PDB file of C-alpha atoms in Angstrom:
ATOM      1  CA  MET A 299     127.991-165.340 -23.558  1.00 95.00           C
ATOM      2  CA  TYR A 300     126.260-168.026 -25.605  1.00 95.00           C
ATOM      3  CA  ARG A 301     128.172-168.855 -28.795  1.00 91.00           C
ATOM      4  CA  GLY A 302     128.006-171.965 -30.943  1.00 79.00           C
ATOM      5  CA  PRO A 303     127.319-173.053 -34.529  1.00 68.00           C
ATOM      6  CA  LEU A 304     123.754-171.715 -34.404  1.00 78.00           C
ATOM      7  CA  LEU A 305     123.431-169.396 -31.424  1.00 88.00           C
ATOM      8  CA  ASP A 306     125.363-166.162 -30.783  1.00 94.00           C
ATOM      9  CA  SER A 307     124.333-163.920 -27.989  1.00 97.00           C
ATOM     10  CA  THR A 308     126.817-161.225 -29.129  1.00 97.00           C
ATOM     11  CA  ARG A 309     124.527-160.351 -32.011  1.00 97.00           C
ATOM     12  CA  TRP A 310     122.415-158.417 -29.440  1.00 98.00           C
ATOM     13  CA  ASP A 311     125.354-155.980 -29.017  1.00 97.00           C
ATOM     14  CA  SER A 312     124.235-154.465 -32.350  1.00 97.00           C
ATOM     15  CA  TYR A 313     120.578-154.119 -31.469  1.00 98.00           C
ATOM     16  CA  THR A 314     119.267-150.581 -31.263  1.00 97.00           C
ATOM     17  CA  PRO A 315     116.010-150.554 -29.229  1.00 98.00           C
ATOM     18  CA  ARG A 316     112.962-148.618 -30.425  1.00 98.00           C
ATOM     19  CA  ARG A 317     110.463-147.491 -27.899  1.00 98.00           C
ATOM     20  CA  GLY A 318     107.646-150.052 -27.715  1.00 98.00           C
ATOM     21  CA  ASP A 319     109.765-153.001 -28.948  1.00 98.00           C
ATOM     22  CA  ILE A 320     108.763-156.401 -27.677  1.00 98.00           C
ATOM     23  CA  VAL A 321     111.247-159.164 -26.928  1.00 98.00           C
ATOM     24  CA  ILE A 322     109.839-162.701 -26.599  1.00 98.00           C
ATOM     25  CA  SER A 323     112.142-164.733 -24.520  1.00 98.00           C
ATOM     26  CA  THR A 324     111.626-168.431 -24.017  1.00 96.00           C
ATOM     27  CA  ALA A 325     113.397-171.766 -23.593  1.00 95.00           C
ATOM     28  CA  THR A 326     113.206-174.058 -26.635  1.00 93.00           C
ATOM     29  CA  LYS A 327     109.768-175.593 -26.974  1.00 93.00           C
ATOM     30  CA  ALA A 328     108.187-173.519 -24.312  1.00 95.00           C
ATOM     31  CA  GLY A 329     105.749-171.704 -26.538  1.00 94.00           C
ATOM     32  CA  THR A 330     107.910-169.389 -28.594  1.00 95.00           C
ATOM     33  CA  THR A 331     106.137-169.426 -31.932  1.00 94.00           C
ATOM     34  CA  TRP A 332     102.807-169.561 -30.301  1.00 96.00           C
ATOM     35  CA  THR A 333     103.560-166.328 -28.435  1.00 97.00           C
ATOM     36  CA  GLN A 334     104.906-164.743 -31.567  1.00 97.00           C
ATOM     37  CA  ARG A 335     101.680-165.530 -33.351  1.00 97.00           C
ATOM     38  CA  ILE A 336      99.596-164.091 -30.499  1.00 98.00           C
ATOM     39  CA  VAL A 337     101.658-160.871 -30.408  1.00 98.00           C
ATOM     40  CA  ALA A 338     101.340-160.581 -34.220  1.00 97.00           C
ATOM     41  CA  SER A 339      97.574-160.858 -33.962  1.00 97.00           C
ATOM     42  CA  LEU A 340      97.574-158.064 -31.349  1.00 98.00           C
ATOM     43  CA  VAL A 341      99.978-155.808 -33.180  1.00 98.00           C
ATOM     44  CA  PHE A 342      98.299-156.064 -36.519  1.00 97.00           C
ATOM     45  CA  GLN A 343      94.728-156.362 -35.196  1.00 95.00           C
ATOM     46  CA  SER A 344      94.077-159.078 -37.720  1.00 95.00           C
ATOM     47  CA  ALA A 345      93.982-162.902 -37.983  1.00 95.00           C
ATOM     48  CA  ARG A 346      95.882-162.612 -41.283  1.00 93.00           C
ATOM     49  CA  LEU A 347      99.535-161.742 -41.391  1.00 94.00           C
ATOM     50  CA  PRO A 348     101.001-159.299 -43.902  1.00 94.00           C
ATOM     51  CA  LEU A 349     104.186-161.408 -44.134  1.00 93.00           C
ATOM     52  CA  PRO A 350     105.379-164.818 -42.810  1.00 93.00           C
ATOM     53  CA  LEU A 351     105.698-164.686 -39.022  1.00 94.00           C
ATOM     54  CA  MET A 352     109.401-165.441 -39.111  1.00 91.00           C
ATOM     55  CA  GLU A 353     110.015-162.437 -41.335  1.00 92.00           C
ATOM     56  CA  LEU A 354     107.863-160.201 -39.083  1.00 96.00           C
ATOM     57  CA  SER A 355     109.481-161.498 -35.906  1.00 96.00           C
ATOM     58  CA  PRO A 356     113.128-162.423 -36.460  1.00 95.00           C
ATOM     59  CA  TRP A 357     115.219-164.627 -34.162  1.00 94.00           C
ATOM     60  CA  LEU A 358     118.085-162.174 -33.608  1.00 97.00           C
ATOM     61  CA  ASP A 359     120.543-164.515 -31.818  1.00 95.00           C
ATOM     62  CA  LEU A 360     120.316-167.244 -34.452  1.00 90.00           C
ATOM     63  CA  ASP A 361     123.657-167.217 -36.268  1.00 85.00           C
ATOM     64  CA  VAL A 362     122.397-168.430 -39.626  1.00 80.00           C
ATOM     65  CA  THR A 363     121.005-165.328 -41.313  1.00 83.00           C
ATOM     66  CA  PRO A 364     123.529-162.505 -41.730  1.00 88.00           C
ATOM     67  CA  LEU A 365     123.349-160.073 -38.792  1.00 93.00           C
ATOM     68  CA  ALA A 366     123.396-157.058 -41.168  1.00 95.00           C
ATOM     69  CA  ASP A 367     120.340-158.418 -43.079  1.00 93.00           C
ATOM     70  CA  VAL A 368     118.347-158.979 -39.852  1.00 95.00           C
ATOM     71  CA  LEU A 369     119.180-155.529 -38.541  1.00 97.00           C
ATOM     72  CA  ALA A 370     118.319-153.907 -41.893  1.00 97.00           C
ATOM     73  CA  SER A 371     114.935-155.742 -41.854  1.00 95.00           C
ATOM     74  CA  LEU A 372     114.215-154.565 -38.268  1.00 97.00           C
ATOM     75  CA  HIS A 373     115.273-151.066 -39.125  1.00 97.00           C
ATOM     76  CA  ALA A 374     112.824-151.007 -42.067  1.00 97.00           C
ATOM     77  CA  GLN A 375     109.864-152.277 -40.058  1.00 97.00           C
ATOM     78  CA  ARG A 376     107.221-149.496 -39.284  1.00 96.00           C
ATOM     79  CA  HIS A 377     104.975-151.639 -37.235  1.00 97.00           C
ATOM     80  CA  ARG A 378     105.541-152.343 -33.535  1.00 98.00           C
ATOM     81  CA  ARG A 379     108.577-154.690 -33.578  1.00 98.00           C
ATOM     82  CA  PHE A 380     108.606-158.040 -31.799  1.00 98.00           C
ATOM     83  CA  ILE A 381     111.770-160.170 -31.683  1.00 98.00           C
ATOM     84  CA  LYS A 382     112.439-163.773 -30.702  1.00 97.00           C
ATOM     85  CA  THR A 383     115.197-165.055 -28.435  1.00 97.00           C
ATOM     86  CA  HIS A 384     116.011-168.180 -26.518  1.00 96.00           C
ATOM     87  CA  LEU A 385     118.497-166.365 -24.290  1.00 97.00           C
ATOM     88  CA  PRO A 386     118.182-165.817 -20.534  1.00 98.00           C
ATOM     89  CA  LEU A 387     118.166-162.282 -19.230  1.00 98.00           C
ATOM     90  CA  ASP A 388     121.847-162.354 -18.157  1.00 97.00           C
ATOM     91  CA  ALA A 389     122.816-162.776 -21.854  1.00 97.00           C
ATOM     92  CA  LEU A 390     120.606-159.948 -23.065  1.00 98.00           C
ATOM     93  CA  PRO A 391     120.536-156.162 -22.933  1.00 97.00           C
ATOM     94  CA  PHE A 392     117.767-154.857 -20.812  1.00 98.00           C
ATOM     95  CA  HIS A 393     116.085-151.595 -21.862  1.00 98.00           C
ATOM     96  CA  ALA A 394     113.356-149.797 -19.949  1.00 97.00           C
ATOM     97  CA  GLU A 395     111.551-148.786 -23.171  1.00 98.00           C
ATOM     98  CA  VAL A 396     111.316-152.453 -24.307  1.00 98.00           C
ATOM     99  CA  SER A 397     108.653-154.905 -23.185  1.00 98.00           C
ATOM    100  CA  TYR A 398     109.842-158.493 -22.396  1.00 98.00           C
ATOM    101  CA  LEU A 399     107.514-161.468 -22.605  1.00 98.00           C
ATOM    102  CA  VAL A 400     108.731-164.639 -20.872  1.00 98.00           C
ATOM    103  CA  ILE A 401     107.025-167.936 -21.239  1.00 97.00           C
ATOM    104  CA  GLY A 402     107.424-170.912 -18.851  1.00 97.00           C
ATOM    105  CA  ARG A 403     106.370-174.569 -19.354  1.00 96.00           C
ATOM    106  CA  ASP A 404     106.285-177.518 -17.083  1.00 95.00           C
ATOM    107  CA  LEU A 405     109.631-179.049 -17.550  1.00 96.00           C
ATOM    108  CA  ARG A 406     108.217-182.575 -17.991  1.00 95.00           C
ATOM    109  CA  ASP A 407     106.159-181.446 -20.967  1.00 94.00           C
ATOM    110  CA  LEU A 408     108.962-179.315 -22.313  1.00 95.00           C
ATOM    111  CA  ALA A 409     111.409-182.307 -22.206  1.00 95.00           C
ATOM    112  CA  LEU A 410     109.061-184.519 -24.192  1.00 94.00           C
ATOM    113  CA  SER A 411     108.454-181.791 -26.751  1.00 92.00           C
ATOM    114  CA  THR A 412     112.179-181.182 -26.977  1.00 93.00           C
ATOM    115  CA  HIS A 413     112.792-184.923 -27.588  1.00 92.00           C
ATOM    116  CA  HIS A 414     110.345-184.820 -30.570  1.00 88.00           C
ATOM    117  CA  HIS A 415     111.759-181.546 -31.871  1.00 84.00           C
ATOM    118  CA  ALA A 416     115.467-182.650 -31.716  1.00 86.00           C
ATOM    119  CA  ARG A 417     114.730-186.032 -33.170  1.00 84.00           C
ATOM    120  CA  SER A 418     112.857-184.378 -36.055  1.00 77.00           C
ATOM    121  CA  MET A 419     115.674-181.875 -36.597  1.00 69.00           C
ATOM    122  CA  GLY A 420     118.169-184.741 -37.047  1.00 58.00           C
ATOM    123  CA  SER A 421     116.055-186.512 -39.691  1.00 56.00           C
ATOM    124  CA  ALA A 422     117.079-186.524 -43.303  1.00 51.00           C
ATOM    125  CA  GLY A 423     114.802-183.689 -44.671  1.00 53.00           C
ATOM    126  CA  PRO A 424     115.563-181.070 -41.927  1.00 56.00           C
ATOM    127  CA  ARG A 425     119.261-182.033 -41.762  1.00 58.00           C
ATOM    128  CA  ALA A 426     119.680-181.402 -45.535  1.00 59.00           C
ATOM    129  CA  ALA A 427     117.730-178.121 -45.335  1.00 60.00           C
ATOM    130  CA  LEU A 428     119.734-176.879 -42.461  1.00 61.00           C
ATOM    131  CA  ALA A 429     122.980-177.904 -44.180  1.00 59.00           C
ATOM    132  CA  ALA A 430     121.954-175.875 -47.246  1.00 62.00           C
ATOM    133  CA  ALA A 431     121.130-172.888 -45.066  1.00 61.00           C
ATOM    134  CA  LEU A 432     124.479-173.043 -43.376  1.00 60.00           C
ATOM    135  CA  GLU A 433     126.175-173.360 -46.739  1.00 62.00           C
ATOM    136  CA  THR A 434     124.354-170.231 -47.891  1.00 63.00           C
ATOM    137  CA  TYR A 435     125.452-168.364 -44.759  1.00 60.00           C
ATOM    138  CA  GLY A 436     127.875-170.095 -42.516  1.00 56.00           C
ATOM    139  CA  GLY A 437     127.726-168.156 -39.297  1.00 54.00           C
ATOM    140  CA  SER A 438     130.615-168.196 -36.887  1.00 52.00           C
ATOM    141  CA  ASP A 439     131.055-171.838 -36.404  1.00 52.00           C
ATOM    142  CA  ALA A 440     128.932-173.460 -39.080  1.00 50.00           C
ATOM    143  CA  SER A 441     131.735-175.717 -40.380  1.00 52.00           C
ATOM    144  CA  SER A 442     131.661-177.582 -37.053  1.00 54.00           C
ATOM    145  CA  PHE A 443     127.956-177.881 -36.739  1.00 58.00           C
ATOM    146  CA  ARG A 444     126.331-181.377 -36.727  1.00 67.00           C
ATOM    147  CA  PRO A 445     122.831-181.915 -35.427  1.00 69.00           C
ATOM    148  CA  PRO A 446     123.031-183.670 -32.056  1.00 77.00           C
ATOM    149  CA  GLU A 447     122.653-187.438 -32.095  1.00 84.00           C
ATOM    150  CA  VAL A 448     119.466-187.674 -29.997  1.00 89.00           C
ATOM    151  CA  PRO A 449     118.510-191.131 -28.634  1.00 91.00           C
ATOM    152  CA  GLU A 450     115.244-192.521 -29.896  1.00 92.00           C
ATOM    153  CA  ASP A 451     114.496-193.932 -26.435  1.00 94.00           C
ATOM    154  CA  VAL A 452     112.740-191.268 -24.476  1.00 94.00           C
ATOM    155  CA  HIS A 453     114.059-192.403 -21.178  1.00 95.00           C
ATOM    156  CA  ALA A 454     117.704-192.153 -22.417  1.00 96.00           C
ATOM    157  CA  PHE A 455     116.996-188.707 -23.741  1.00 96.00           C
ATOM    158  CA  TRP A 456     115.311-187.680 -20.503  1.00 95.00           C
ATOM    159  CA  ARG A 457     118.474-188.431 -18.550  1.00 96.00           C
ATOM    160  CA  GLU A 458     120.532-186.300 -20.958  1.00 96.00           C
ATOM    161  CA  PHE A 459     118.052-183.446 -20.922  1.00 96.00           C
ATOM    162  CA  PHE A 460     117.920-183.204 -17.121  1.00 97.00           C
ATOM    163  CA  THR A 461     121.605-183.753 -16.383  1.00 96.00           C
ATOM    164  CA  ARG A 462     123.544-181.531 -18.802  1.00 95.00           C
ATOM    165  CA  SER A 463     123.292-178.647 -21.258  1.00 95.00           C
ATOM    166  CA  ALA A 464     124.918-177.522 -24.489  1.00 92.00           C
ATOM    167  CA  TYR A 465     126.827-175.050 -22.368  1.00 94.00           C
ATOM    168  CA  PRO A 466     129.244-176.152 -19.559  1.00 94.00           C
ATOM    169  CA  TRP A 467     127.997-173.635 -16.965  1.00 95.00           C
ATOM    170  CA  GLU A 468     124.385-175.067 -17.100  1.00 96.00           C
ATOM    171  CA  SER A 469     122.987-178.133 -15.528  1.00 95.00           C
ATOM    172  CA  ASP A 470     120.088-179.072 -17.879  1.00 97.00           C
ATOM    173  CA  GLY A 471     118.367-178.589 -21.236  1.00 95.00           C
ATOM    174  CA  TRP A 472     120.569-180.693 -23.551  1.00 94.00           C
ATOM    175  CA  PRO A 473     120.829-180.529 -26.475  1.00 93.00           C
ATOM    176  CA  TYR A 474     120.017-176.764 -26.138  1.00 93.00           C
ATOM    177  CA  ASN A 475     120.521-174.258 -23.338  1.00 94.00           C
ATOM    178  CA  SER A 476     118.945-174.597 -19.869  1.00 97.00           C
ATOM    179  CA  PRO A 477     115.230-173.982 -19.264  1.00 97.00           C
ATOM    180  CA  THR A 478     115.789-173.656 -15.514  1.00 97.00           C
ATOM    181  CA  HIS A 479     118.517-171.058 -15.861  1.00 97.00           C
ATOM    182  CA  HIS A 480     116.478-169.188 -18.381  1.00 97.00           C
ATOM    183  CA  LEU A 481     113.466-168.937 -16.117  1.00 97.00           C
ATOM    184  CA  ARG A 482     115.421-168.170 -13.019  1.00 97.00           C
ATOM    185  CA  SER A 483     117.203-165.293 -14.659  1.00 98.00           C
ATOM    186  CA  TRP A 484     113.784-163.654 -15.519  1.00 98.00           C
ATOM    187  CA  TRP A 485     112.017-164.700 -12.273  1.00 98.00           C
ATOM    188  CA  GLU A 486     114.281-162.457 -10.228  1.00 94.00           C
ATOM    189  CA  HIS A 487     113.093-159.438 -12.335  1.00 97.00           C
ATOM    190  CA  ARG A 488     109.408-160.374 -12.660  1.00 97.00           C
ATOM    191  CA  SER A 489     108.317-157.313 -10.774  1.00 97.00           C
ATOM    192  CA  GLU A 490     109.877-154.925 -13.337  1.00 98.00           C
ATOM    193  CA  PRO A 491     107.053-153.012 -15.052  1.00 98.00           C
ATOM    194  CA  ASN A 492     108.253-154.044 -18.500  1.00 98.00           C
ATOM    195  CA  VAL A 493     108.436-157.758 -17.822  1.00 98.00           C
ATOM    196  CA  HIS A 494     105.469-160.061 -18.270  1.00 98.00           C
ATOM    197  CA  LEU A 495     105.414-163.828 -17.473  1.00 98.00           C
ATOM    198  CA  LEU A 496     103.182-166.235 -19.226  1.00 97.00           C
ATOM    199  CA  HIS A 497     102.733-169.977 -18.449  1.00 97.00           C
ATOM    200  CA  TYR A 498     102.057-172.370 -21.318  1.00 95.00           C
ATOM    201  CA  GLN A 499      99.374-174.241 -19.320  1.00 95.00           C
ATOM    202  CA  ASP A 500      97.450-170.999 -18.604  1.00 96.00           C
ATOM    203  CA  MET A 501      97.538-170.306 -22.302  1.00 96.00           C
ATOM    204  CA  LEU A 502      96.097-173.752 -23.057  1.00 94.00           C
ATOM    205  CA  ASP A 503      93.460-173.335 -20.400  1.00 95.00           C
ATOM    206  CA  ASP A 504      92.282-169.834 -21.222  1.00 97.00           C
ATOM    207  CA  LEU A 505      93.721-168.559 -24.458  1.00 97.00           C
ATOM    208  CA  GLU A 506      91.429-165.560 -24.833  1.00 98.00           C
ATOM    209  CA  GLY A 507      91.913-164.520 -21.289  1.00 98.00           C
ATOM    210  CA  ARG A 508      95.689-164.624 -21.486  1.00 98.00           C
ATOM    211  CA  MET A 509      95.565-162.709 -24.821  1.00 98.00           C
ATOM    212  CA  ARG A 510      93.500-160.055 -23.260  1.00 98.00           C
ATOM    213  CA  ARG A 511      95.845-159.757 -20.341  1.00 98.00           C
ATOM    214  CA  LEU A 512      98.753-159.540 -22.675  1.00 98.00           C
ATOM    215  CA  ALA A 513      97.023-156.875 -24.716  1.00 98.00           C
ATOM    216  CA  ASP A 514      96.585-154.836 -21.521  1.00 98.00           C
ATOM    217  CA  PHE A 515     100.287-155.267 -20.573  1.00 98.00           C
ATOM    218  CA  LEU A 516     101.358-154.119 -24.084  1.00 98.00           C
ATOM    219  CA  GLY A 517      98.927-151.134 -24.096  1.00 98.00           C
ATOM    220  CA  ILE A 518      97.123-152.473 -27.123  1.00 98.00           C
ATOM    221  CA  SER A 519      93.352-151.784 -27.410  1.00 97.00           C
ATOM    222  CA  VAL A 520      91.476-154.402 -29.319  1.00 96.00           C
ATOM    223  CA  ASP A 521      88.014-153.887 -30.957  1.00 95.00           C
ATOM    224  CA  ALA A 522      85.615-156.308 -29.195  1.00 96.00           C
ATOM    225  CA  ARG A 523      84.364-157.541 -32.586  1.00 97.00           C
ATOM    226  CA  LEU A 524      87.811-158.806 -33.508  1.00 97.00           C
ATOM    227  CA  TRP A 525      88.524-161.058 -30.509  1.00 98.00           C
ATOM    228  CA  PRO A 526      86.906-164.243 -31.778  1.00 97.00           C
ATOM    229  CA  ASP A 527      88.943-164.185 -35.110  1.00 97.00           C
ATOM    230  CA  LEU A 528      92.151-163.291 -33.250  1.00 98.00           C
ATOM    231  CA  VAL A 529      91.866-166.050 -30.745  1.00 98.00           C
ATOM    232  CA  ARG A 530      90.908-168.554 -33.360  1.00 97.00           C
ATOM    233  CA  ALA A 531      94.062-167.672 -35.432  1.00 96.00           C
ATOM    234  CA  CYS A 532      96.176-168.400 -32.418  1.00 96.00           C
ATOM    235  CA  THR A 533      94.899-171.921 -31.709  1.00 95.00           C
ATOM    236  CA  PHE A 534      97.199-174.793 -32.427  1.00 90.00           C
ATOM    237  CA  ALA A 535      94.819-176.288 -34.989  1.00 90.00           C
ATOM    238  CA  GLU A 536      94.922-173.022 -37.028  1.00 92.00           C
ATOM    239  CA  MET A 537      98.668-172.569 -36.758  1.00 90.00           C
ATOM    240  CA  LYS A 538      99.338-176.122 -37.814  1.00 86.00           C
ATOM    241  CA  ALA A 539      96.852-175.924 -40.704  1.00 85.00           C
ATOM    242  CA  LYS A 540      98.370-172.671 -41.869  1.00 82.00           C
ATOM    243  CA  GLY A 541     102.069-173.393 -41.529  1.00 78.00           C
ATOM    244  CA  HIS A 542     102.811-171.450 -44.676  1.00 77.00           C
ATOM    245  CA  GLU A 543     101.960-168.204 -42.629  1.00 80.00           C
ATOM    246  CA  ILE A 544     104.741-169.065 -40.211  1.00 85.00           C
ATOM    247  CA  TRP A 545     107.919-169.810 -42.217  1.00 70.00           C
ATOM    248  CA  ASP A 546     109.683-167.468 -44.585  1.00 61.00           C
ATOM    249  CA  SER A 547     111.515-168.540 -47.641  1.00 58.00           C
ATOM    250  CA  GLY A 548     114.956-167.629 -46.260  1.00 58.00           C
ATOM    251  CA  PRO A 549     117.543-170.195 -45.073  1.00 51.00           C
ATOM    252  CA  THR A 550     116.058-170.399 -41.558  1.00 53.00           C
ATOM    253  CA  GLY A 551     112.496-170.736 -42.626  1.00 53.00           C
ATOM    254  CA  SER A 552     113.337-173.280 -45.297  1.00 51.00           C
ATOM    255  CA  ALA A 553     115.024-175.476 -42.699  1.00 52.00           C
ATOM    256  CA  LEU A 554     112.500-175.045 -39.906  1.00 56.00           C
ATOM    257  CA  GLY A 555     109.561-175.604 -42.249  1.00 53.00           C
ATOM    258  CA  THR A 556     110.687-179.118 -43.216  1.00 49.00           C
ATOM    259  CA  TRP A 557     109.653-180.914 -40.037  1.00 51.00           C
ATOM    260  CA  ASP A 558     106.700-181.427 -37.687  1.00 52.00           C
ATOM    261  CA  PHE A 559     107.380-178.213 -35.787  1.00 50.00           C
ATOM    262  CA  PHE A 560     103.814-178.065 -34.226  1.00 51.00           C
ATOM    263  CA  HIS A 561     103.630-181.442 -32.742  1.00 52.00           C
ATOM    264  CA  ARG A 562     100.757-181.744 -30.266  1.00 58.00           C
ATOM    265  CA  GLY A 563     100.570-178.589 -28.161  1.00 60.00           C
ATOM    266  CA  THR A 564      99.214-180.497 -25.215  1.00 70.00           C
ATOM    267  CA  SER A 565     100.258-181.145 -21.605  1.00 78.00           C
ATOM    268  CA  GLY A 566     100.349-184.182 -19.362  1.00 82.00           C
ATOM    269  CA  GLN A 567     101.898-186.750 -21.763  1.00 82.00           C
ATOM    270  CA  TRP A 568     104.655-187.358 -19.199  1.00 88.00           C
ATOM    271  CA  ARG A 569     102.127-189.183 -16.892  1.00 86.00           C
ATOM    272  CA  THR A 570     102.020-192.252 -19.124  1.00 85.00           C
ATOM    273  CA  ARG A 571     105.466-192.045 -20.595  1.00 87.00           C
ATOM    274  CA  CYS A 572     107.821-191.450 -17.720  1.00 91.00           C
ATOM    275  CA  SER A 573     109.213-193.794 -15.109  1.00 93.00           C
ATOM    276  CA  ALA A 574     109.898-193.178 -11.460  1.00 94.00           C
ATOM    277  CA  ASP A 575     113.578-192.735 -12.232  1.00 95.00           C
ATOM    278  CA  ASP A 576     112.724-190.079 -14.959  1.00 95.00           C
ATOM    279  CA  LEU A 577     110.559-188.147 -12.502  1.00 95.00           C
ATOM    280  CA  ALA A 578     113.326-188.235  -9.890  1.00 96.00           C
ATOM    281  CA  LEU A 579     115.631-186.457 -12.311  1.00 97.00           C
ATOM    282  CA  HIS A 580     112.931-183.882 -12.924  1.00 96.00           C
ATOM    283  CA  GLU A 581     112.614-183.315  -9.148  1.00 96.00           C
ATOM    284  CA  GLN A 582     116.403-182.919  -8.937  1.00 96.00           C
ATOM    285  CA  ALA A 583     116.234-180.216 -11.515  1.00 96.00           C
ATOM    286  CA  LEU A 584     113.458-178.407  -9.766  1.00 95.00           C
ATOM    287  CA  ARG A 585     115.310-178.289  -6.456  1.00 94.00           C
ATOM    288  CA  ARG A 586     117.691-175.767  -8.075  1.00 92.00           C
ATOM    289  CA  LEU A 587     114.915-173.334  -8.458  1.00 96.00           C
ATOM    290  CA  PRO A 588     113.435-170.971  -5.787  1.00 96.00           C
ATOM    291  CA  THR A 589     110.351-172.368  -4.071  1.00 96.00           C
ATOM    292  CA  ASP A 590     108.004-169.814  -5.463  1.00 96.00           C
ATOM    293  CA  LEU A 591     109.223-170.329  -8.982  1.00 97.00           C
ATOM    294  CA  ARG A 592     108.790-174.118  -8.520  1.00 96.00           C
ATOM    295  CA  SER A 593     105.210-173.598  -7.374  1.00 95.00           C
ATOM    296  CA  TRP A 594     104.492-171.367 -10.373  1.00 96.00           C
ATOM    297  CA  LEU A 595     106.086-173.717 -12.915  1.00 96.00           C
ATOM    298  CA  VAL A 596     104.792-177.167 -11.974  1.00 95.00           C
ATOM    299  CA  ARG A 597     101.397-177.886 -13.520  1.00 82.00           C
ATOM    300  CA  ASP A 598      99.873-181.287 -12.922  1.00 75.00           C
ATOM    301  CA  ALA A 599      97.720-181.433 -16.114  1.00 53.00           C
ATOM    302  CA  PRO A 600      95.678-184.539 -16.597  1.00 51.00           C
ATOM    303  CA  PRO A 601      96.931-187.222 -18.936  1.00 49.00           C
ATOM    304  CA  VAL A 602      96.126-186.885 -22.696  1.00 49.00           C
TER     305      VAL A 602
END
């Protein structure tokens, strides 16, 4: 059970699956919004979205928007539903009629992206927007919420990220939940016919190819003439330029839309920014994973 001022896994107890639902499950900064945008392009067969992405694809376990409102919105949707979560499989219900998309990212790149994200979240604008959102709807522990004090020094942050979690039973991922626990929970069930694993680096290297494979997995047929526009809409350049298509006007969207959410969308920065001690901590975290998962996860992208 994951419960805190922002995250509440028990909200999934109220979820009623609909055949064909898609659950997008990632660790923080592993490609969540990117995958939501890709799925939206496939579901709607259009580069343009009918509503902001966050409204189309709610984050069910985020304890900021009232649960009744989220469930009512999902119930009213007539398109194929796709829902976001940062929870591992052992904190989620698992339904045979639901498709689960799981995204992995090299932990070194994920750590640097998380540092930028968490630092941005604690800056004045986002802090004020999030406080306003929590005042509008407090959630279960909102009165105790304070954005984590994240060190500016990336090496100090790296040590925190790879040696503790926001949850006492996990070993890494601070100030959020653990990316290694998240991936391991899904890896053990990767052969299930309704589970599909994607790697962030593969999406960077061949976006169209991965989108086509995902369409096949989801049973979505795409007109060949649409592919160029759909792929273009899912590039980082397009998503960053059209951020207004991502964030809704509700409390969560208002908060998330106030900072540099789409930072670089690249890999390999760790090569020039990390020390030998930093990389040793990364190796220590990797040793907790099965060998085949380590081989799949680690991608030695060139420096950027």
